[in-house]
Amino acid sequence: MPTEMLRFPSAKGHELGGTLVQAEGEWVDAPRATALFAHCFTCTMKSHAAVRLSRALAQQGVQVLRFDFTGLGESEGAFARSGFAANVNDVVSASEALSAGGHAPALLIGHSLGGAAVLAAASRIPSARAVVTLGAPYEVDHVLDQLGDSLKRIEKDGSAQVEIGGRPFEVSREFLDGTRGQGQRSRIETLRRALLVMHSPTDQIVGIEHAAKIFTAAKHPKSYVSLDDADHLLTRAADTEYAAGVITAWLQRYVDLPRE
């Protein structure tokens, strides 16, 4: 599958790394649309969901840029001092890099906390006509629950090393400040983009009630599709292939996507 490595600056001047997965087959020279994918909390653009979903969409003619948030994977900067606000700025920076290359994104896709980030960034991306969330939290503070008892140590000492998903991460008070009080409800209410909420009712990390709150807050046009028994990280290939098929079909109504 043809890919292109991209490097582009963040709002704070750090170099971020991304991979543009190019459309395949008859769509190689003229992609049906361009999408921007934001990965889950502490994941990277090499996560199962990021890789498989971008490949599946590329096979259907939609090219996808997946990238690493500040301080993760191929991107520079300190994860410890980033937080959700930095994630939102990174989404905007990625969209600007695509636009500069003549591929302004019509679709924003976000997985888990990346879903919350694309909801928050959409109003700052003029080319975006549609937004898709997969297992996204409604309250951004929800992600801080994963810090457990370390939250008090971070507040007291200014920073602490925590274990998230079996891996160690340094997290600072600046990270907490950049994640709390984000006002997602008003952002969702004024989204003014077509919205597709995808969520598994058996998600053990971000409960299905978050999908209900996002869907209720959003104005039409909006749609909800159940991911049935998929796990939060979408580790099964069948789940990402299903999601890609639904997204492509849904896009037909909201983006100038040539029909096959």
CSV table of N, CA, C and O in Angstrom, one decimal, residues 6 12-13 23 32 37 39 45 47 50 65 92 94 97 116 127 132 157 159 178 182 189 194 200 209 220 231 235 249:
chain,number,residue,atom,x,y,z
A,6,LEU,N,5.2,12.3,6.4
A,6,LEU,CA,5.1,13.7,6.4
A,6,LEU,C,5.7,14.2,7.8
A,6,LEU,O,5.5,13.6,8.8
A,12,LYS,N,3.4,24.8,18.7
A,12,LYS,CA,4.6,25.2,19.6
A,12,LYS,C,5.9,25.0,18.9
A,12,LYS,O,7.0,25.2,19.6
A,13,GLY,N,5.9,24.7,17.7
A,13,GLY,CA,7.2,24.6,16.9
A,13,GLY,C,7.8,23.2,16.9
A,13,GLY,O,8.9,23.0,16.4
A,23,ALA,N,-4.8,6.6,-1.5
A,23,ALA,CA,-5.9,5.8,-2.1
A,23,ALA,C,-5.3,4.8,-3.1
A,23,ALA,O,-4.3,5.0,-3.7
A,32,ARG,N,-11.0,10.0,-3.7
A,32,ARG,CA,-12.4,10.4,-3.6
A,32,ARG,C,-12.5,11.4,-2.5
A,32,ARG,O,-13.4,12.3,-2.6
A,37,PHE,N,-6.9,11.4,10.6
A,37,PHE,CA,-7.2,10.4,11.7
A,37,PHE,C,-6.4,10.8,12.9
A,37,PHE,O,-5.2,10.9,12.9
A,39,HIS,N,-5.4,9.5,16.8
A,39,HIS,CA,-5.4,8.3,17.5
A,39,HIS,C,-5.8,8.4,19.0
A,39,HIS,O,-6.1,9.5,19.5
A,45,MET,N,0.2,6.5,15.8
A,45,MET,CA,-0.4,6.3,14.5
A,45,MET,C,-0.2,4.9,14.0
A,45,MET,O,-0.7,4.5,13.0
A,47,SER,N,-1.1,2.3,16.0
A,47,SER,CA,-2.1,1.5,16.7
A,47,SER,C,-2.9,0.6,15.7
A,47,SER,O,-3.0,1.0,14.5
A,50,ALA,N,-5.6,2.7,14.0
A,50,ALA,CA,-5.1,3.7,13.1
A,50,ALA,C,-4.7,3.1,11.8
A,50,ALA,O,-5.0,3.6,10.7
A,65,LEU,N,-4.5,10.7,6.4
A,65,LEU,CA,-3.3,11.1,7.2
A,65,LEU,C,-3.5,10.7,8.6
A,65,LEU,O,-4.4,11.2,9.3
A,92,VAL,N,-5.3,20.6,14.3
A,92,VAL,CA,-5.4,21.7,13.4
A,92,VAL,C,-4.1,21.8,12.6
A,92,VAL,O,-4.1,22.1,11.4
A,94,ALA,N,-2.1,19.4,11.7
A,94,ALA,CA,-2.1,18.3,10.7
A,94,ALA,C,-3.0,18.7,9.5
A,94,ALA,O,-2.6,18.5,8.4
A,97,ALA,N,-1.2,21.2,7.4
A,97,ALA,CA,-0.2,20.5,6.5
A,97,ALA,C,-0.8,19.9,5.3
A,97,ALA,O,-0.2,19.9,4.2
A,116,ALA,N,-12.6,13.1,20.8
A,116,ALA,CA,-12.9,14.3,21.5
A,116,ALA,C,-12.1,15.5,20.9
A,116,ALA,O,-12.6,16.6,20.7
A,127,SER,N,-12.3,23.3,5.9
A,127,SER,CA,-12.5,22.2,4.8
A,127,SER,C,-13.3,21.1,5.4
A,127,SER,O,-13.9,20.3,4.6
A,132,VAL,N,-16.2,11.9,12.4
A,132,VAL,CA,-16.6,10.6,12.9
A,132,VAL,C,-15.8,10.4,14.2
A,132,VAL,O,-14.6,10.6,14.3
A,157,ASP,N,3.3,17.2,43.7
A,157,ASP,CA,4.7,17.3,43.3
A,157,ASP,C,5.0,18.0,42.0
A,157,ASP,O,6.1,18.3,41.7
A,159,SER,N,4.6,16.7,39.0
A,159,SER,CA,4.7,15.7,38.0
A,159,SER,C,4.9,14.3,38.7
A,159,SER,O,5.3,14.2,39.8
A,178,GLY,N,-4.2,21.4,30.9
A,178,GLY,CA,-4.5,21.4,29.5
A,178,GLY,C,-5.6,20.4,29.1
A,178,GLY,O,-6.0,20.4,28.0
A,182,GLN,N,-12.8,21.6,29.5
A,182,GLN,CA,-12.7,21.9,28.1
A,182,GLN,C,-14.0,22.3,27.4
A,182,GLN,O,-14.0,22.8,26.3
A,189,GLU,N,-22.5,21.1,20.4
A,189,GLU,CA,-23.7,21.8,20.1
A,189,GLU,C,-23.6,22.7,18.9
A,189,GLU,O,-24.5,23.0,18.1
A,194,ALA,N,-21.6,17.4,9.7
A,194,ALA,CA,-22.3,16.1,9.8
A,194,ALA,C,-21.5,15.3,10.8
A,194,ALA,O,-20.3,15.3,10.8
A,200,SER,N,-19.0,1.0,20.8
A,200,SER,CA,-19.4,-0.3,21.2
A,200,SER,C,-20.2,-0.3,22.5
A,200,SER,O,-19.7,0.3,23.5
A,209,GLU,N,-22.5,5.4,27.6
A,209,GLU,CA,-23.2,6.6,28.0
A,209,GLU,C,-22.6,7.8,27.4
A,209,GLU,O,-23.2,8.9,27.2
A,220,HIS,N,-28.6,18.0,14.2
A,220,HIS,CA,-28.6,17.3,12.9
A,220,HIS,C,-27.8,18.1,11.9
A,220,HIS,O,-27.7,19.3,11.9
A,231,ASP,N,-14.0,-4.3,21.0
A,231,ASP,CA,-13.3,-3.8,22.2
A,231,ASP,C,-12.9,-2.3,22.0
A,231,ASP,O,-13.0,-1.8,20.8
A,235,THR,N,-9.2,-3.9,18.3
A,235,THR,CA,-8.1,-4.7,17.9
A,235,THR,C,-8.4,-5.8,16.9
A,235,THR,O,-7.5,-6.3,16.2
A,249,ALA,N,-19.7,4.7,3.1
A,249,ALA,CA,-21.1,4.8,2.7
A,249,ALA,C,-21.8,6.1,3.2
A,249,ALA,O,-22.5,6.8,2.5
